[in-house]
Amino acid sequence: MSWLSLRRALGLGTLLCLISVAPAHADSALRLDWPGTFGVRPAVTYDTERHRVGDAEVRIEKLPDGNLSLSSVSGFTGADRTLMRALLEPVDGGRHLRPVWQESRSFDADERALGRLHIDHREGVARCFTADGEKRAELTLPAEDRVANVTLSLLFLPLVRGDAEELSFDLFFCGLGFRFITFSANLATESQNGSPQHALEVRYGPDLGIASFVANALVPKLSVWFTPEQPHAWLAHRLPLYGGGPEVLVVRKGVPPRWLGDD
């Protein structure tokens, strides 16, 4: 079931405001953990049947000015793929990170560019662009800016450590009518055995209140997996490559997909 089908089924157009009139913006409210390791993490992209369809990569680098660069690329060889980037800065005396900007670009099965999504936390706006660079939409970020499109692997670490039972955050979409949607995340109970041959799974989905029980049946399965031991490194994630695009499983190279359990 695609995100577009979910929107039609639940009438999200009436549940969510497309544009919010917010006061002057003051940076992201997110506080993210530092990654346990830096560098390039080669990965593999699988389809929903867990057949290998392409290479992938996650890269985390500390920049000379002290900021962090986070980027990833995943998808099908010669077909659908998505590139994501974010710039993070230290805050709270260097104890945490917060996003400065986030961006993603997607390509369809014919390798045609689908456009660009860009979130500027300092300016307080999120924008959607066509493949030719024409601006399609510009929305003011929520007054409490918890937009986390590219940063979920760091945002979810308190859940994996057991420091939080649930997290709430927003995602920005260009392919679903230009909107912010609030999501919630929890640690999957069946993944908490601590066995070294298994991974800790964080599941997340749209927080639609009374309609959430319907959403659970319609939304693609969204998960991020981590190692059970400290530091809790990223192992894999499952999501659609873009709104209405194919659902994929991106797994760190060398990690057997069976560690992630059954779908």
C-alpha positions as MATLAB code, in Angstrom:
seq = 'MSWLSLRRALGLGTLLCLISVAPAHADSALRLDWPGTFGVRPAVTYDTERHRVGDAEVRIEKLPDGNLSLSSVSGFTGADRTLMRALLEPVDGGRHLRPVWQESRSFDADERALGRLHIDHREGVARCFTADGEKRAELTLPAEDRVANVTLSLLFLPLVRGDAEELSFDLFFCGLGFRFITFSANLATESQNGSPQHALEVRYGPDLGIASFVANALVPKLSVWFTPEQPHAWLAHRLPLYGGGPEVLVVRKGVPPRWLGDD';
ca = [
       0.000    0.000    0.000;
       1.487    3.347   -1.057;
       1.598    6.557    0.939;
      -0.843    8.027   -1.598;
      -3.315    5.230   -0.850;
      -2.950    5.922    2.855;
      -3.717    9.592    2.348;
      -6.867    8.774    0.379;
      -8.017    6.119    2.842;
      -7.660    8.294    5.910;
      -8.496   11.666    4.424;
      -5.205   13.178    5.523;
      -6.005   16.303    3.573;
      -8.591   17.157    6.218;
      -6.503   15.968    9.179;
      -3.324   17.879    8.488;
      -2.674   21.534    7.743;
      -0.599   22.150    4.642;
       0.855   25.461    5.713;
       1.296   26.647    9.280;
       1.635   30.288   10.179;
       4.399   30.161   12.779;
       6.254   32.766   14.808;
       9.875   33.649   14.087;
      11.898   30.459   13.823;
      14.749   29.588   16.194;
      16.613   26.517   14.879;
      15.716   22.862   15.226;
      14.356   21.603   18.547;
      15.829   18.131   17.916;
      18.656   16.913   20.130;
      20.485   14.016   18.516;
      23.078   11.615   19.869;
      26.572   11.572   18.435;
      27.241    8.525   16.256;
      29.354    5.775   17.800;
      31.569    5.561   14.715;
      32.481    7.711   11.722;
      33.363    6.935    8.126;
      31.788    5.030    5.248;
      29.441    2.110    5.892;
      28.959    0.066    2.690;
      25.503   -1.475    2.445;
      23.214   -3.490    0.186;
      19.706   -2.688   -1.077;
      17.147   -5.534   -1.099;
      13.592   -5.593   -2.433;
      10.628   -6.740   -0.333;
      11.426  -10.383   -1.178;
      14.967   -9.810    0.121;
      16.576  -10.154   -3.291;
      19.644   -7.988   -3.740;
      18.846   -5.160   -6.176;
      21.712   -2.702   -5.726;
      24.486   -1.269   -3.617;
      24.054    1.356   -0.909;
      26.179    3.466    1.411;
      25.902    5.491    4.603;
      28.610    8.065    5.303;
      29.182   10.047    8.528;
      32.054   12.529    8.585;
      33.289   15.101   11.063;
      34.084   18.335    9.225;
      37.030   20.665    9.970;
      34.665   23.276   11.487;
      33.350   20.724   14.023;
      30.045   20.074   12.258;
      28.933   16.661   10.989;
      28.002   15.575    7.486;
      25.527   12.694    7.182;
      24.716   11.196    3.771;
      23.323    8.025    2.221;
      22.520    6.556   -1.175;
      20.361    3.487   -1.787;
      18.204    1.916   -4.456;
      18.085   -0.304   -7.526;
      21.032   -0.497   -9.904;
      20.093    1.527  -12.974;
      16.623    2.317  -11.628;
      14.863    3.857   -8.579;
      17.221    5.387   -6.038;
      17.373    8.120   -3.394;
      20.229   10.307   -2.165;
      19.964   11.959    1.259;
      22.226   14.502    3.000;
      22.213   16.503    6.209;
      24.481   18.957    8.005;
      24.492   18.717   11.812;
      26.020   21.070   14.368;
      27.069   20.469   18.002;
      24.884   22.069   20.692;
      24.554   21.954   24.490;
      28.277   22.331   24.971;
      28.975   19.639   22.407;
      26.853   16.964   24.119;
      24.277   16.725   21.326;
      23.741   17.486   17.647;
      20.959   19.282   15.823;
      20.267   19.530   12.077;
      21.168   22.709   10.199;
      19.702   21.514    6.904;
      18.449   18.256    5.374;
      17.978   17.319    1.741;
      16.928   14.410   -0.458;
      16.850   13.730   -4.207;
      15.052   10.808   -5.839;
      15.085    9.111   -9.253;
      12.434    6.823  -10.747;
      12.723    3.424  -12.465;
      13.865    5.121  -15.699;
      16.520    7.086  -13.753;
      14.626   10.345  -14.304;
      15.085   12.912  -11.551;
      11.935   13.432   -9.485;
      13.043   16.662   -7.853;
      14.609   17.821   -4.616;
      13.368   18.245   -1.028;
      15.250   20.738    1.146;
      14.720   21.666    4.816;
      16.516   24.771    6.145;
      16.235   24.804    9.938;
      17.922   28.168   10.430;
      15.682   29.881    7.914;
      12.684   27.909    9.181;
      11.360   26.705    5.828;
      10.968   23.476    3.866;
      10.945   23.589    0.080;
      10.129   21.266   -2.811;
      11.792   21.676   -6.211;
      11.213   20.137   -9.633;
      13.938   18.211  -11.443;
      14.729   21.452  -13.290;
      15.216   23.373  -10.062;
      11.901   25.246  -10.111;
      10.399   25.774   -6.657;
       7.079   23.952   -6.319;
       6.246   24.731   -2.698;
       7.611   26.477    0.387;
       6.225   25.793    3.862;
       7.078   27.295    7.218;
       8.480   24.723    9.624;
       6.367   23.946   12.713;
       6.886   26.305   15.658;
       8.490   23.409   17.535;
      10.722   22.181   14.746;
      11.178   18.418   15.142;
      11.512   17.616   11.431;
      13.863   14.628   11.192;
      13.817   13.312    7.602;
      17.494   12.329    7.293;
      18.441   11.907   10.959;
      16.384    8.931   12.197;
      19.388    6.671   12.855;
      20.620    9.194   15.449;
      17.194   10.271   16.726;
      16.231    6.708   17.690;
      19.292    5.939   19.843;
      17.557    6.851   23.179;
      14.936    4.178   22.398;
      17.615    1.554   21.770;
      19.434    2.446   25.012;
      16.204    2.251   26.990;
      16.268    5.944   27.918;
      12.876    6.571   26.262;
       9.805    4.455   25.529;
       8.435    6.560   22.671;
       9.603    9.422   20.474;
       7.529   11.883   18.477;
       8.849   13.757   15.446;
       7.773   15.174   12.083;
       8.617   14.209    8.515;
       8.234   16.534    5.520;
       6.892   15.184    2.221;
       6.962   16.674   -1.249;
       5.240   13.804   -3.043;
       2.173   13.698   -0.784;
       0.754   17.152   -1.267;
       3.537   19.183    0.424;
       2.941   18.531    4.096;
       4.368   17.719    7.514;
       3.171   14.521    9.173;
       3.769   13.668   12.829;
       5.251   10.221   13.474;
       5.916    8.187   16.605;
       8.545    5.490   17.188;
       8.900    2.605   19.662;
      11.292   -0.261   20.219;
       9.767   -3.466   18.863;
       9.136   -5.759   21.835;
      10.011   -8.975   20.017;
      13.503   -7.584   19.311;
      14.496   -6.991   22.931;
      16.125  -10.370   23.657;
      19.644   -8.919   23.535;
      20.914  -11.938   21.607;
      24.046  -11.006   19.638;
      22.752  -12.716   16.509;
      19.701  -10.454   16.435;
      19.239   -6.732   16.004;
      17.211   -4.200   17.972;
      14.382   -2.891   15.816;
      12.737    0.519   16.115;
       9.404    0.759   14.340;
       7.776    4.054   13.416;
       4.652    5.278   11.701;
       2.279    8.241   11.400;
       0.629    9.326   14.640;
      -3.000    9.739   13.560;
      -4.693    9.401   16.914;
      -7.923    7.425   16.661;
      -7.110    6.509   13.045;
      -3.771    4.896   13.963;
      -5.250    1.381   14.029;
      -6.244    1.879   10.385;
      -2.831    3.333    9.525;
      -1.054    0.280   10.922;
      -2.767   -1.861    8.292;
      -2.128    0.533    5.399;
       1.289    2.101    5.950;
       4.416    0.358    4.607;
       6.502   -1.224    7.360;
       8.984    1.383    8.563;
      11.904    0.233   10.711;
      15.504    0.975   11.666;
      17.723   -1.754   13.168;
      20.699   -1.322   15.502;
      23.320   -3.538   17.116;
      22.225   -4.696   20.600;
      25.554   -3.823   22.199;
      27.036   -0.387   22.930;
      27.643    1.705   20.916;
      24.401    0.959   19.109;
      25.496    1.220   15.480;
      23.083    1.354   12.550;
      22.531   -2.031   10.867;
      19.614   -1.571    8.475;
      16.445    0.322    7.629;
      13.231   -0.413    5.729;
      11.187    2.268    3.927;
       9.881    3.352    0.508;
      12.605    5.044   -1.553;
      10.242    7.993   -2.087;
       6.527    8.769   -1.847;
       4.779    6.126   -3.941;
       8.108    4.470   -4.746;
       9.235    0.883   -4.136;
       9.772   -0.317   -0.583;
      13.322   -1.491    0.101;
      15.478   -2.955    2.852;
      18.923   -1.330    3.154;
      21.336   -3.527    5.130;
      24.885   -2.830    6.247;
      27.306   -4.952    4.232;
      28.224   -8.181    6.029;
      24.992   -8.286    8.054;
      22.849  -11.364    7.219;
      19.262  -10.246    6.525;
      18.031  -13.083    8.784;
      19.294  -11.023   11.749;
      16.423   -8.650   11.035;
      13.751  -11.269   11.652;
      10.734  -11.998    9.480;
       8.607   -9.323    7.800;
];
